Coordinates of C-alpha atoms and ligand atoms in Angstrom, one line a residue:
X180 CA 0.0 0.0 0.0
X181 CA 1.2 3.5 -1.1
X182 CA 1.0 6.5 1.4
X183 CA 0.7 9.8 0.9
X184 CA 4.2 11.8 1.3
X185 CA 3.6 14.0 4.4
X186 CA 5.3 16.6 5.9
X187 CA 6.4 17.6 9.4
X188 CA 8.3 19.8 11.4
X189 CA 10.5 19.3 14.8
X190 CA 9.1 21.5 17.5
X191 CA 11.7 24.3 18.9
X192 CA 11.8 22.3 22.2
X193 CA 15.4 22.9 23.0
X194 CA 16.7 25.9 20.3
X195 CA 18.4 25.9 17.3
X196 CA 18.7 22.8 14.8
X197 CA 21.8 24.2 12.9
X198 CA 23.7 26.6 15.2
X199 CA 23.1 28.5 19.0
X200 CA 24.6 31.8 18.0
X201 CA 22.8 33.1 15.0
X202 CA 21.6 36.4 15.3
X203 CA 19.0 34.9 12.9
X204 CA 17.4 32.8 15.5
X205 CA 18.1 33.9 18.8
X206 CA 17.5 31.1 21.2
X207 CA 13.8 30.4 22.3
X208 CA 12.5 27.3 23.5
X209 CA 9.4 28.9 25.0
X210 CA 6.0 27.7 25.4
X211 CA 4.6 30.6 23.2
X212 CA 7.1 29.9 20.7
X213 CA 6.2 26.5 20.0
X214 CA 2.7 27.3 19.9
X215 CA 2.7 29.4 17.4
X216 CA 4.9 27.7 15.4
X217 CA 3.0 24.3 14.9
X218 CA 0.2 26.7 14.9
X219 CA 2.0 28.2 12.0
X220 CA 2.9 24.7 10.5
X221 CA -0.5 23.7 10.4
X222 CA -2.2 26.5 8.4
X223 CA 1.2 26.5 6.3
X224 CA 0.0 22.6 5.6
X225 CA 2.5 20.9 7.0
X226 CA 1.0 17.6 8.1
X227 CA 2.8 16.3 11.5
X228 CA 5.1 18.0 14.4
X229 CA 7.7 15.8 16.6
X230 CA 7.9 16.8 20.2
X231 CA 11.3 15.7 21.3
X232 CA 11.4 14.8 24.7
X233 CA 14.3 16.0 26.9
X234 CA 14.1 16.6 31.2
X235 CA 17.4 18.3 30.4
X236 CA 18.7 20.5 28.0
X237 CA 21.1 17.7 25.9
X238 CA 23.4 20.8 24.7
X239 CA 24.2 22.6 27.5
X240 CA 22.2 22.1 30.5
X241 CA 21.2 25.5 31.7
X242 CA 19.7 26.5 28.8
X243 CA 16.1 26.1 28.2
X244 CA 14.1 23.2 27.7
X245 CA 10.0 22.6 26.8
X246 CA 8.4 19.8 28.7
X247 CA 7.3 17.3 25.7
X248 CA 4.3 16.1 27.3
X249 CA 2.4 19.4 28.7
X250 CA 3.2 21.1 25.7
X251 CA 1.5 18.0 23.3
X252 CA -1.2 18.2 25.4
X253 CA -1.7 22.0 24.7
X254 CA -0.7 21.6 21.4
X255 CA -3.5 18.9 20.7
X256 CA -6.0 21.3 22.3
X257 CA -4.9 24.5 19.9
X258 CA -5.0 22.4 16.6
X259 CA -7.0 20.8 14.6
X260 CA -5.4 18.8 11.7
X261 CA -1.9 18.3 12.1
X262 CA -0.5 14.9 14.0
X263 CA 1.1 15.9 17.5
X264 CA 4.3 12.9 17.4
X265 CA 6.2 13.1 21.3
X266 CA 9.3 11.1 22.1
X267 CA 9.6 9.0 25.4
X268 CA 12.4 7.5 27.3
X269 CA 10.9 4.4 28.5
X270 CA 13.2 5.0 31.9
X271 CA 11.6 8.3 32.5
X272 CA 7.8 6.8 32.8
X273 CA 6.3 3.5 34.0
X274 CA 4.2 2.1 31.0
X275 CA 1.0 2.1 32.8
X276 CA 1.3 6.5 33.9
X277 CA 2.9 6.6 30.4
X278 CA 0.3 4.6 28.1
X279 CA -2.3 6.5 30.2
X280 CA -0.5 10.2 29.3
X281 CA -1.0 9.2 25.7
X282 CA -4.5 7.8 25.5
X283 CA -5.9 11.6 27.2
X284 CA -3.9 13.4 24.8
X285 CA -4.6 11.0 22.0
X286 CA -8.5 11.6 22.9
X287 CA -7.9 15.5 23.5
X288 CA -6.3 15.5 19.9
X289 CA -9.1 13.7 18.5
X290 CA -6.7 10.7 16.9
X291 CA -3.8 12.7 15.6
X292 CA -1.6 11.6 18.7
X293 CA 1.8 9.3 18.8
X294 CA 4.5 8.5 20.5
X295 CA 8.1 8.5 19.1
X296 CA 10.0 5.8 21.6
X297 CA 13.6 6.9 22.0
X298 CA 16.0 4.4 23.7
X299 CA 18.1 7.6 25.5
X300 CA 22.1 8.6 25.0
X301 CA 22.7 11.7 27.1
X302 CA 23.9 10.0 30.2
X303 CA 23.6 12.7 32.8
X304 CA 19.8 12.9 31.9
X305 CA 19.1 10.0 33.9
X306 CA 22.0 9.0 35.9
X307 CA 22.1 12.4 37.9
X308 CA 17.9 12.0 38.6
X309 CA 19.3 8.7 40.1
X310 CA 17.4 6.1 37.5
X311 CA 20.5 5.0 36.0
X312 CA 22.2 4.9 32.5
X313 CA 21.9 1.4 31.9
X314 CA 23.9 0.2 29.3
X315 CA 22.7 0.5 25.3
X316 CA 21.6 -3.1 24.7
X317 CA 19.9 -3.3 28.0
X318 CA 18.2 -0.3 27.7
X319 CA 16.4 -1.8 24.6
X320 CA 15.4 -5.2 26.7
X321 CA 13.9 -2.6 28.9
X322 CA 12.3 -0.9 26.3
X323 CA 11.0 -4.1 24.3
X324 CA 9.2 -4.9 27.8
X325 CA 7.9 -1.3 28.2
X326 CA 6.6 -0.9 24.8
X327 CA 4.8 -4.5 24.9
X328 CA 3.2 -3.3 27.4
X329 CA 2.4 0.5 26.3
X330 CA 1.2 -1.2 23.4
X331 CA -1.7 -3.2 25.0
X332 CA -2.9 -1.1 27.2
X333 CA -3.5 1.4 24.4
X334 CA -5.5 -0.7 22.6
X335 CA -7.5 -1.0 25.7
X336 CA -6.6 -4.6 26.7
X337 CA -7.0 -5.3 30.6
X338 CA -4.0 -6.5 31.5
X339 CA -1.4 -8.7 34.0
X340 CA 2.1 -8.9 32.8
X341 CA 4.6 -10.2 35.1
X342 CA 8.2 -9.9 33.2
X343 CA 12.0 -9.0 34.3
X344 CA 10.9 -5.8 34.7
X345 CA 7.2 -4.7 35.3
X346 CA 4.6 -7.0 37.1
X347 CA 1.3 -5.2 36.4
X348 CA -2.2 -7.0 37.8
X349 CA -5.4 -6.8 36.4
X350 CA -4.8 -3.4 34.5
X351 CA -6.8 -1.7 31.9
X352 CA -7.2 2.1 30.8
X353 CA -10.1 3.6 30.4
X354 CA -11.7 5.7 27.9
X355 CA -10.2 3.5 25.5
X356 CA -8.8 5.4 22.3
X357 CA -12.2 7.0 21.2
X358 CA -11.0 7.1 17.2
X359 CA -9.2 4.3 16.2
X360 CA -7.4 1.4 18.0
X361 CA -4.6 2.8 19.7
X362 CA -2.0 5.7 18.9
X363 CA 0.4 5.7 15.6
X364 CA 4.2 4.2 17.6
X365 CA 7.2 5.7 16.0
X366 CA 10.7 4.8 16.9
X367 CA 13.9 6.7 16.7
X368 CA 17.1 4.8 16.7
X369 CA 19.3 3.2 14.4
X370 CA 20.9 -0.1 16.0
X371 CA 20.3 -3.6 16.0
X372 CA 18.5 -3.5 18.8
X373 CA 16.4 -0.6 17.5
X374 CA 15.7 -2.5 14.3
X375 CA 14.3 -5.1 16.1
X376 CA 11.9 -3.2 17.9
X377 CA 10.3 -1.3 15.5
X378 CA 9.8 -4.4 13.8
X379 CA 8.1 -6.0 16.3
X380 CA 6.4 -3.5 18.1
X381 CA 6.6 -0.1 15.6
X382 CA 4.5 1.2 12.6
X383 CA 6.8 4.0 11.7
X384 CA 10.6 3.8 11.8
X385 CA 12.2 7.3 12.0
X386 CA 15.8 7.2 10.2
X387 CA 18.7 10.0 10.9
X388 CA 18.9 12.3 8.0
X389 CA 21.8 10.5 5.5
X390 CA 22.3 9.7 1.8
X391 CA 19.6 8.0 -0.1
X392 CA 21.5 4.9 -0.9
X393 CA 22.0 4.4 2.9
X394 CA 18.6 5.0 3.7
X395 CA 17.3 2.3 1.3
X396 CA 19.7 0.1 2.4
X397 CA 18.5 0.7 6.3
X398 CA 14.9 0.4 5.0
X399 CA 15.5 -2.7 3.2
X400 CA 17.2 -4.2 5.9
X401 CA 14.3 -3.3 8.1
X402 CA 11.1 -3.6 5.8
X403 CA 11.9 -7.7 5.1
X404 CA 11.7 -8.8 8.7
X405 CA 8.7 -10.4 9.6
X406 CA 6.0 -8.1 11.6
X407 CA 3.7 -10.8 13.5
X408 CA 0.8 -10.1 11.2
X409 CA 0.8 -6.3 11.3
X410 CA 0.7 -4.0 8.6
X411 CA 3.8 -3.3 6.1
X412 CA 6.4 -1.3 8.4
X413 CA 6.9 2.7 7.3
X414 CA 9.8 5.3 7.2
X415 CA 9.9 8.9 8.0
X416 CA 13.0 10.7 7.5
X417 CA 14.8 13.2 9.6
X418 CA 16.5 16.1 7.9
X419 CA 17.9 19.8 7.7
X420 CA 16.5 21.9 4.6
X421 CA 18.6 24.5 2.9
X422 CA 16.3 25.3 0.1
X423 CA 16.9 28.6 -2.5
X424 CA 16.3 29.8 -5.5
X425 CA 19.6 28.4 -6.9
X426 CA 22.1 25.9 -5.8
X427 CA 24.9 28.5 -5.3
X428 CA 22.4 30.4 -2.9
X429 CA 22.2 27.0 -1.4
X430 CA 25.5 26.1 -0.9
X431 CA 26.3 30.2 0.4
X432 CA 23.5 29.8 3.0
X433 CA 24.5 25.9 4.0
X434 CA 28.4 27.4 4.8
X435 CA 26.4 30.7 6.9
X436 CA 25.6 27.8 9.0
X437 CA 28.4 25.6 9.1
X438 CA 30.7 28.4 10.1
X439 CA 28.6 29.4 12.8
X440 CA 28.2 26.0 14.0
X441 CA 31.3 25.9 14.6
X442 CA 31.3 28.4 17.7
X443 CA 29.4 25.5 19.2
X444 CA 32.1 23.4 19.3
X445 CA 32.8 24.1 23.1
X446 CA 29.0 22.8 23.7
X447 CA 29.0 20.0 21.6
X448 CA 32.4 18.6 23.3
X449 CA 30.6 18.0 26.7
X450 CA 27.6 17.1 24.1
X451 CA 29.9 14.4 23.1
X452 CA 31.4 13.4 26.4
X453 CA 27.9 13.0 28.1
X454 CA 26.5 10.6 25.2
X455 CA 26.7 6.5 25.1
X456 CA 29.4 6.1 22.5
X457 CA 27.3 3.2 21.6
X458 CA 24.5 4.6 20.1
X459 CA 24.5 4.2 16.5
X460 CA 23.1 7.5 15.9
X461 CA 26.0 9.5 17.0
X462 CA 28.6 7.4 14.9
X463 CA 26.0 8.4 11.5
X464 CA 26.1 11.6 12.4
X465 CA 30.2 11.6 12.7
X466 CA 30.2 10.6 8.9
X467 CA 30.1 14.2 6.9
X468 CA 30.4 17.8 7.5
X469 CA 26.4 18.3 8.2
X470 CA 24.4 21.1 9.8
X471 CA 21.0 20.2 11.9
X472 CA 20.0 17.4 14.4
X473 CA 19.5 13.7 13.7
X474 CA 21.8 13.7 10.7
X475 CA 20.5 17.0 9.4
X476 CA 21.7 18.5 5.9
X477 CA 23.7 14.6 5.3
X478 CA 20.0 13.9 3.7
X479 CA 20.9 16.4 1.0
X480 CA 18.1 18.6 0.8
X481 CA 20.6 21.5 -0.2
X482 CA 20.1 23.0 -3.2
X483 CA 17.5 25.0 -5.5
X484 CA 13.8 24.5 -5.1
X485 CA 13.7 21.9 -7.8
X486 CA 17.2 19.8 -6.5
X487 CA 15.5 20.0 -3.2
X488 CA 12.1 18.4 -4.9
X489 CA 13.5 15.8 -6.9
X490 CA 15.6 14.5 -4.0
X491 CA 12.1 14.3 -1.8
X492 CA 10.9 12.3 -4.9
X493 CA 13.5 10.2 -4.7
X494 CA 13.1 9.4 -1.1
X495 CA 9.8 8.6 -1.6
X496 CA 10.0 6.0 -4.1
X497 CA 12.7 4.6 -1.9
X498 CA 10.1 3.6 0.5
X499 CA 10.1 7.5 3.1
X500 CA 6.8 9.2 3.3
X501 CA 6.8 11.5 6.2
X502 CA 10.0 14.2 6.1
X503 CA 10.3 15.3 9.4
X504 CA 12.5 18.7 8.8
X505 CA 14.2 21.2 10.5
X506 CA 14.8 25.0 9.2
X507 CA 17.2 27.8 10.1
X508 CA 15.8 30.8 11.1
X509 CA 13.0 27.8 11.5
X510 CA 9.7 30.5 10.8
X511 CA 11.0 32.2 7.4
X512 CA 12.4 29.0 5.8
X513 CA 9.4 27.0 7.0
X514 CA 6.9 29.0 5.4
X515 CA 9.9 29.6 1.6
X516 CA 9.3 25.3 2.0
X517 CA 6.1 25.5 1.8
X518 CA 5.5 27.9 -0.7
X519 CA 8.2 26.9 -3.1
X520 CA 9.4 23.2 -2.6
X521 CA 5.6 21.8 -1.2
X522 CA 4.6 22.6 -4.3
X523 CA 7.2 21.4 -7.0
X524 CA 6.5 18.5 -4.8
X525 CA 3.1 17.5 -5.3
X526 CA 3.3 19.2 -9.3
X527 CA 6.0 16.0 -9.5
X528 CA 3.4 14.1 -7.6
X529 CA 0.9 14.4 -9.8
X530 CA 2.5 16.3 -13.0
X531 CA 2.0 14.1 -16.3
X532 CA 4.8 12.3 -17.3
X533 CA 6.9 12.3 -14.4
X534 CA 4.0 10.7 -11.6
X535 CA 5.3 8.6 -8.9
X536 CA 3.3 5.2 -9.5
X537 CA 3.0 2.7 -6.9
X538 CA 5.1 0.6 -9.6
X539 CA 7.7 2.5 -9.3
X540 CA 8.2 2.6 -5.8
X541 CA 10.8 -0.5 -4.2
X542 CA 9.4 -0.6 -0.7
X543 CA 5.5 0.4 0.1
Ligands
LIG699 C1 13.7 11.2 14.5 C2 14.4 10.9 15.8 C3 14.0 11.6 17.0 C4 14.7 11.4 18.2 N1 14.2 12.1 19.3 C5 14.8 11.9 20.5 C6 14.4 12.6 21.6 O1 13.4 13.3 21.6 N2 15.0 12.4 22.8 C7 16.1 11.5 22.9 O2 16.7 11.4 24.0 N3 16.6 10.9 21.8 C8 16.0 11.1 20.6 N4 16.4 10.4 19.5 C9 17.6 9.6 19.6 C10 17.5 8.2 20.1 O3 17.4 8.3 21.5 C11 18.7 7.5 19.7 O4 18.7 7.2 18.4 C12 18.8 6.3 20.7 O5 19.7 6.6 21.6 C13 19.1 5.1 20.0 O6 20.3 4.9 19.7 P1 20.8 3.9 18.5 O7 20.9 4.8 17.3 O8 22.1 3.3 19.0 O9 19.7 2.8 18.3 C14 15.7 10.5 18.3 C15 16.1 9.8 17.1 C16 15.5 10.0 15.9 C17 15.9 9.2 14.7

C-alpha cells in the first residue's frame, strides 16, 4: 500500500537545529514559541510535528528546555489537523502512567496523537535523577518490555504482565482510544537493537537524515523482517532543509551555517562526552560535515527549489513518506518550503509524465 508523502516539522523544544549563535534565530525554547509555530505549521500545511522529549537541556544544561508532554497536550487542544508525534524514554515513565498520558492526549487531539520511543544517550539525563544509565543493549530489553506493554494497554486490553521488569495485575485504561485502535508508535534509533523493535512493536521507523543509498539500504534491511501479522512497516525521514532559489544560494547559506556552528564546538564537546558512544546515531552523524539534528543536511536537501524536490521524490520512491524537517531561522524557511518546494512537490506528484506510481516505488 502506497501513502501519501507528508510533511512535518521538529518543534523548537530545545533551540536551534543548525547553530546557538545566530543572530538569525536567537535562542527560544518557549511555550509561546512553540505554539505558534505548529500553529503556524499547520495553516502552512505541513502535516505532522515531533515533540522531542528531553528533562534536560542535551546541549548545555542551563539552557532552556520545553516539557514534551504538557506542551502536546496544549498543542492537541490549539489544533485541529496536524499529527502531534512526542518522544519517550521508557526509563523516565512507567508504562501504565505513560500509556495513560497518551491515551488523554490521543483523545484530546481527537486521533492525531503518537508516541516516538527513544532508547536515550545523554547519560547525565538520567543518571544524575538517580534512575541510572543502563547500558545500550539493555536499555532496549527494557524498552522491548515497556513498549509491549504501552502497546496493550492502548488498545485498551485489561491486563497482567509479570516480566523482568514490570509485574502489572489486572490493569486496563479507560476511555479507551475514542478514534481508532490505539496511537500511531514511531521509533527513533538506528541499531540492532532498534531494528528489532520497531519491527516488532513499531508502525513507523524514523531514520537520521543521510544519503539515499544508505537510507534504502536501512529500509531494506528493516522492511523484510517479519512483523507478526501487522501492517507493512513505514519510514519517516529526519533532515535539515537549505532550500533557495539556486544551488549556489544554497551552498552560500549551507556554509552561513556551518561556520557558525562551529562556535558550538565548546557545547557539543561536553555534548559528546555526556553521550553512550554506543548509540548508532552518534557514529551516523560523525560521517560528513552536516548542519542540523538527527543527521540533518547529510540527507541532502541542499540546493535549488527543484534539486531540493526531486531528492524528496527520490526518497519517496525509496520507501520514506513522512520528512520530518528542520529550518534555520525555523519560521522564514518554513513557510519559503512551503510555498516553493511543497509545491514542485506534489506538481512532481501528480505532473504528467513524471507521476510517482506505486510501480515505481521499491518498498510500500
Ligand atoms: C527522529 C528521531 C528523533 C529522536 N528524538 C529523540 C528525543 O526526543 N530524545 C532523545 O533522547 N533521543 C531522541 N532520538 C535519539 C534516540 O534516542 C537514539 O537514536 C537512541 O539513543 C538510540 O540509539 P541507537 O541509534 O544506537 O539505536 C531521536 C532519534 C530519531 C531518529
Amino acid at each position: 500500500m502506497t501513502h501519501p508523502l507528508r510533511f512535518g516539522i521538529w518543534a523548537l523544544v530545545h533551540g536551534p537545529r543548525a547553530a546557538h549563535q545566530d543572530p538569525e534565530e536567537p535562542y527560544d525554547a518557549s511555550w509561546q514559541r512553540n505554539r505558534d509555530l505548529v500553529l503556524k505549521a499547520e495553516a502552512l500545511g505541513f502535516d505532522s510535528t515531533l515533540v522531542a522529549q528531553h528533562t534536560i537541556n542535551p546541549h548545555q544544561e542551563d539552557l532552556d528546555q520545553l516539557e514534551a508532554w504538557s506542551a502536546a497536550a496544549a498543542l492537541a487542544a490549539l489544533t485541529s489537523r496536524i499529527e502531534i508525534i512526542t518522544a519517550i524514554k521508557p526509563y523516565l515513565y512507567h508504562p501504565v502512567v505513560l500509556a495513560k498520558m497518551a491515551l488523554g492526549i490521543e483523545n484530546i487531539s481527537r486521533g492525531r496523537f503518537a508516541i516516538n520511543l527513544v532508547n536515550a544517550w545523554n547519560r547525565p539525563e538520567l543518571e544524575r535523577a538517580g534512575i541510572g544509565f543502563a547500558e545500550h543493549d539493555e536499555r532496549y530489553a527494557y524498552g522491548r518490555e515497556w513498549i509491549t506493554l504501552v502497546s496493550r494497554l492502548l488498545q485498551g486490553e485489561r491486563l497482567t504482565h509479570k516480566g523482568r521488569y514490570f509485574d502489572v495485575q489486572d490493569y486496563a485504561l479507560r476511555p479507551k482510544d475514542l478514534y481508532r485502535a490505539r496511537p500511531r508508535i514511531y521509533v527513533g534509533g538506528e541499531s540492532e537493537p532498534a531494528r528489532a523493535l520497531v519491527a516488532d512493536h513499531g508502525d513507523v521507523w524514523f531514520i537520521n537524515g543521510q544519503p539515499l543509498d544508505d537510507v534504502a539500504g536501512l529500509i531494506r534491511d528493516v522492511a523484510e523482517r517479519p512483523r507478526n501479522a501487522a501492517p507493512p512497516l513505514r519510514f519517516g525521514l529526519s533532515a535539515f532543509v537549505i532550500a533557495r532559489p539556486t544551488t549556489d544560494e544554497a551552498e552560500a547559506a549551507h556554509h552561513r551555517l556551518l561556520r557558525l556552528a562551529e562556535k558550538d564546538a565548546p557545547m557539543k564537546a561536553i555534548q559528546k562526552a555526556n553521550t553512550d558512544p554506543k548509540v548508532v546515531m552518534m557514529q551516523t552523524m560523525q560521517k560528513s560535515a552536516r548542519v542540523g539534528s538527527n543527521g540533518g543536511t547529510a540527507a541532502g536537501l541542499v540546493g535549488s527549489y527543484d534539486e531540493v524536490a526531486d531528492r524528496i521524490i527520490a526518497f519517496y520512491a525509496a520507501g520514506i513518506e513522512l520528512f520530518m524537517l528542520q529550518f534555520q531561522p525555523f519560521e522564514a524557511e518554513m513557510k519559503r518550503f512551503a510555498e516553493e518546494v511543497i509545491p514542485r512537490v506534489r506538481q512532481r506528484q501528480t505532473g504528467a509524465g513524471s507521476a510517482l506510481r506505486d510501480s515505481d516505488r521499491r518498498v510500500g
